[in-house]
Amino acid sequence: QVQLVESGGGLVQAGGSLRLSCAASGRTFSSYAMGWFRQAPGKEREFVAAINWSGGLTNYGDSVKGRFTISRDNAKNTVYLQMNSLKPEDTAVYYCNAGATRAAIISGRSEYWGQGTQVTVSS
């Protein structure tokens, strides 16, 4: 069992930056691929980023490539999402998730989900 708690969301102006954190409980954190999804009001859930167990391999959604960076610290049981050059269309609730592989995460087959953290980007 893995429990995920996101933090770091908030209100930021367009062009600004935020770093989201996701703290995981459980001693098996390093065996999971981790990812981030987001969901804006009235829209479908959207894949943002995924990272493999070691942190050496990553994937990004097209809308965030070149602006967002996912990373992890297995010693701290934490995954991060550094978000730069934020745009109003990045406004959403951001969810951390854990899955067996990056492919599973990208396809929405994550095993565990956090409660989400709100990110609001003003124009």
PDB file of C-alpha atoms in Angstrom:
ATOM      1  CA  GLN A   1       0.000   0.000   0.000  1.00  0.00           C
ATOM      2  CA  VAL A   2       1.265   3.465  -0.932  1.00  0.00           C
ATOM      3  CA  GLN A   3      -0.259   6.732   0.236  1.00  0.00           C
ATOM      4  CA  LEU A   4       0.500   9.896  -1.697  1.00  0.00           C
ATOM      5  CA  VAL A   5       0.213  13.475  -0.459  1.00  0.00           C
ATOM      6  CA  GLU A   6       0.745  16.399  -2.818  1.00  0.00           C
ATOM      7  CA  SER A   7       1.820  19.894  -1.817  1.00  0.00           C
ATOM      8  CA  GLY A   8       3.144  23.075  -3.390  1.00  0.00           C
ATOM      9  CA  GLY A   9       0.144  24.213  -5.350  1.00  0.00           C
ATOM     10  CA  GLY A  10      -1.086  27.789  -5.287  1.00  0.00           C
ATOM     11  CA  LEU A  11      -1.727  30.954  -7.257  1.00  0.00           C
ATOM     12  CA  VAL A  12       0.955  32.268  -9.609  1.00  0.00           C
ATOM     13  CA  GLN A  13       1.087  34.782 -12.425  1.00  0.00           C
ATOM     14  CA  ALA A  14       1.611  33.712 -16.003  1.00  0.00           C
ATOM     15  CA  GLY A  15       5.285  33.213 -16.710  1.00  0.00           C
ATOM     16  CA  GLY A  16       6.006  32.230 -13.128  1.00  0.00           C
ATOM     17  CA  SER A  17       7.122  28.951 -11.593  1.00  0.00           C
ATOM     18  CA  LEU A  18       5.928  26.462  -9.004  1.00  0.00           C
ATOM     19  CA  ARG A  19       7.331  23.216  -7.688  1.00  0.00           C
ATOM     20  CA  LEU A  20       4.936  20.504  -6.659  1.00  0.00           C
ATOM     21  CA  SER A  21       5.959  17.765  -4.265  1.00  0.00           C
ATOM     22  CA  CYS A  22       4.422  14.378  -3.643  1.00  0.00           C
ATOM     23  CA  ALA A  23       5.396  12.564  -0.478  1.00  0.00           C
ATOM     24  CA  ALA A  24       4.842   8.823  -0.450  1.00  0.00           C
ATOM     25  CA  SER A  25       4.463   6.492   2.475  1.00  0.00           C
ATOM     26  CA  GLY A  26       5.600   2.898   2.413  1.00  0.00           C
ATOM     27  CA  ARG A  27       8.954   1.235   2.006  1.00  0.00           C
ATOM     28  CA  THR A  28       8.327   0.225  -1.596  1.00  0.00           C
ATOM     29  CA  PHE A  29       8.334   3.726  -3.095  1.00  0.00           C
ATOM     30  CA  SER A  30      11.513   3.144  -5.086  1.00  0.00           C
ATOM     31  CA  SER A  31       9.962   0.160  -6.868  1.00  0.00           C
ATOM     32  CA  TYR A  32       7.217   2.265  -8.465  1.00  0.00           C
ATOM     33  CA  ALA A  33       7.165   4.474 -11.480  1.00  0.00           C
ATOM     34  CA  MET A  34       5.632   7.825 -10.569  1.00  0.00           C
ATOM     35  CA  GLY A  35       3.653  10.353 -12.488  1.00  0.00           C
ATOM     36  CA  TRP A  36       1.573  13.501 -12.550  1.00  0.00           C
ATOM     37  CA  PHE A  37      -1.816  14.079 -14.141  1.00  0.00           C
ATOM     38  CA  ARG A  38      -3.969  17.176 -14.102  1.00  0.00           C
ATOM     39  CA  GLN A  39      -7.640  17.931 -14.524  1.00  0.00           C
ATOM     40  CA  ALA A  40      -9.166  21.295 -15.261  1.00  0.00           C
ATOM     41  CA  PRO A  41     -12.863  22.048 -14.655  1.00  0.00           C
ATOM     42  CA  GLY A  42     -15.007  20.565 -17.377  1.00  0.00           C
ATOM     43  CA  LYS A  43     -12.075  18.801 -19.012  1.00  0.00           C
ATOM     44  CA  GLU A  44     -10.773  15.259 -19.059  1.00  0.00           C
ATOM     45  CA  ARG A  45      -7.837  14.169 -16.975  1.00  0.00           C
ATOM     46  CA  GLU A  46      -4.585  14.861 -18.825  1.00  0.00           C
ATOM     47  CA  PHE A  47      -1.227  13.117 -18.552  1.00  0.00           C
ATOM     48  CA  VAL A  48       1.540  15.516 -17.522  1.00  0.00           C
ATOM     49  CA  ALA A  49       4.710  13.553 -16.741  1.00  0.00           C
ATOM     50  CA  ALA A  50       6.069  10.190 -15.659  1.00  0.00           C
ATOM     51  CA  ILE A  51       9.381   8.944 -14.294  1.00  0.00           C
ATOM     52  CA  ASN A  52      10.760   5.447 -13.873  1.00  0.00           C
ATOM     53  CA  TRP A  53      11.822   3.899 -10.563  1.00  0.00           C
ATOM     54  CA  SER A  54      15.404   5.122 -10.743  1.00  0.00           C
ATOM     55  CA  GLY A  55      14.688   8.571 -12.114  1.00  0.00           C
ATOM     56  CA  GLY A  56      16.697   7.970 -15.258  1.00  0.00           C
ATOM     57  CA  LEU A  57      13.814   7.885 -17.719  1.00  0.00           C
ATOM     58  CA  THR A  58      11.005  10.387 -18.131  1.00  0.00           C
ATOM     59  CA  ASN A  59       7.997  11.126 -20.339  1.00  0.00           C
ATOM     60  CA  TYR A  60       6.025  14.334 -20.788  1.00  0.00           C
ATOM     61  CA  GLY A  61       2.730  15.378 -22.234  1.00  0.00           C
ATOM     62  CA  ASP A  62       3.017  17.500 -25.359  1.00  0.00           C
ATOM     63  CA  SER A  63       1.530  20.569 -23.699  1.00  0.00           C
ATOM     64  CA  VAL A  64       4.233  20.726 -21.006  1.00  0.00           C
ATOM     65  CA  LYS A  65       7.365  19.566 -22.820  1.00  0.00           C
ATOM     66  CA  GLY A  66      10.239  21.985 -22.349  1.00  0.00           C
ATOM     67  CA  ARG A  67       8.505  23.759 -19.447  1.00  0.00           C
ATOM     68  CA  PHE A  68       7.957  21.078 -16.785  1.00  0.00           C
ATOM     69  CA  THR A  69      10.478  18.702 -15.228  1.00  0.00           C
ATOM     70  CA  ILE A  70       9.701  15.616 -13.180  1.00  0.00           C
ATOM     71  CA  SER A  71      12.250  14.249 -10.733  1.00  0.00           C
ATOM     72  CA  ARG A  72      12.372  11.998  -7.700  1.00  0.00           C
ATOM     73  CA  ASP A  73      14.379  11.468  -4.542  1.00  0.00           C
ATOM     74  CA  ASN A  74      14.018   7.859  -3.430  1.00  0.00           C
ATOM     75  CA  ALA A  75      15.827   8.561  -0.165  1.00  0.00           C
ATOM     76  CA  LYS A  76      13.061  11.020   0.711  1.00  0.00           C
ATOM     77  CA  ASN A  77      10.193   9.039  -0.844  1.00  0.00           C
ATOM     78  CA  THR A  78       9.279  12.127  -2.825  1.00  0.00           C
ATOM     79  CA  VAL A  79       8.572  12.989  -6.439  1.00  0.00           C
ATOM     80  CA  TYR A  80       8.648  16.549  -7.734  1.00  0.00           C
ATOM     81  CA  LEU A  81       7.200  18.503 -10.626  1.00  0.00           C
ATOM     82  CA  GLN A  82       9.042  21.720 -11.440  1.00  0.00           C
ATOM     83  CA  MET A  83       6.769  23.926 -13.507  1.00  0.00           C
ATOM     84  CA  ASN A  84       8.253  26.903 -15.339  1.00  0.00           C
ATOM     85  CA  SER A  85       6.834  29.430 -17.809  1.00  0.00           C
ATOM     86  CA  LEU A  86       3.350  28.732 -16.486  1.00  0.00           C
ATOM     87  CA  LYS A  87       0.347  29.616 -18.612  1.00  0.00           C
ATOM     88  CA  PRO A  88      -3.294  30.196 -17.656  1.00  0.00           C
ATOM     89  CA  GLU A  89      -4.150  26.936 -19.440  1.00  0.00           C
ATOM     90  CA  ASP A  90      -1.998  25.091 -16.885  1.00  0.00           C
ATOM     91  CA  THR A  91      -4.647  25.871 -14.276  1.00  0.00           C
ATOM     92  CA  ALA A  92      -5.911  22.555 -12.905  1.00  0.00           C
ATOM     93  CA  VAL A  93      -5.854  20.174  -9.991  1.00  0.00           C
ATOM     94  CA  TYR A  94      -2.611  18.216 -10.181  1.00  0.00           C
ATOM     95  CA  TYR A  95      -2.562  14.592  -9.050  1.00  0.00           C
ATOM     96  CA  CYS A  96       0.414  12.474  -8.138  1.00  0.00           C
ATOM     97  CA  ASN A  97       0.213   8.772  -8.936  1.00  0.00           C
ATOM     98  CA  ALA A  98       2.217   5.577  -8.661  1.00  0.00           C
ATOM     99  CA  GLY A  99       2.241   2.637 -11.025  1.00  0.00           C
ATOM    100  CA  ALA A 100       4.158  -0.430 -12.060  1.00  0.00           C
ATOM    101  CA  THR A 101       5.706   1.204 -15.142  1.00  0.00           C
ATOM    102  CA  ARG A 102       5.721   4.492 -16.997  1.00  0.00           C
ATOM    103  CA  ALA A 103       3.578   2.888 -19.699  1.00  0.00           C
ATOM    104  CA  ALA A 104       0.984   1.957 -17.093  1.00  0.00           C
ATOM    105  CA  ILE A 105       0.943   5.489 -15.755  1.00  0.00           C
ATOM    106  CA  ILE A 106       0.665   7.093 -19.188  1.00  0.00           C
ATOM    107  CA  SER A 107      -2.269   4.845 -20.046  1.00  0.00           C
ATOM    108  CA  GLY A 108      -4.035   5.759 -16.823  1.00  0.00           C
ATOM    109  CA  ARG A 109      -3.485   2.420 -15.093  1.00  0.00           C
ATOM    110  CA  SER A 110      -1.829   3.815 -11.997  1.00  0.00           C
ATOM    111  CA  GLU A 111      -2.320   1.833  -8.807  1.00  0.00           C
ATOM    112  CA  TYR A 112      -2.322   4.723  -6.346  1.00  0.00           C
ATOM    113  CA  TRP A 113      -3.453   8.337  -6.500  1.00  0.00           C
ATOM    114  CA  GLY A 114      -3.088  11.357  -4.276  1.00  0.00           C
ATOM    115  CA  GLN A 115      -5.868  13.782  -3.393  1.00  0.00           C
ATOM    116  CA  GLY A 116      -4.572  16.522  -5.637  1.00  0.00           C
ATOM    117  CA  THR A 117      -3.297  20.066  -5.270  1.00  0.00           C
ATOM    118  CA  GLN A 118      -4.760  23.121  -6.991  1.00  0.00           C
ATOM    119  CA  VAL A 119      -2.609  25.193  -9.329  1.00  0.00           C
ATOM    120  CA  THR A 120      -4.048  28.464 -10.581  1.00  0.00           C
ATOM    121  CA  VAL A 121      -2.230  30.617 -13.129  1.00  0.00           C
ATOM    122  CA  SER A 122      -3.520  34.140 -13.576  1.00  0.00           C
ATOM    123  CA  SER A 123      -3.114  36.091 -16.810  1.00  0.00           C
TER     124      SER A 123
END
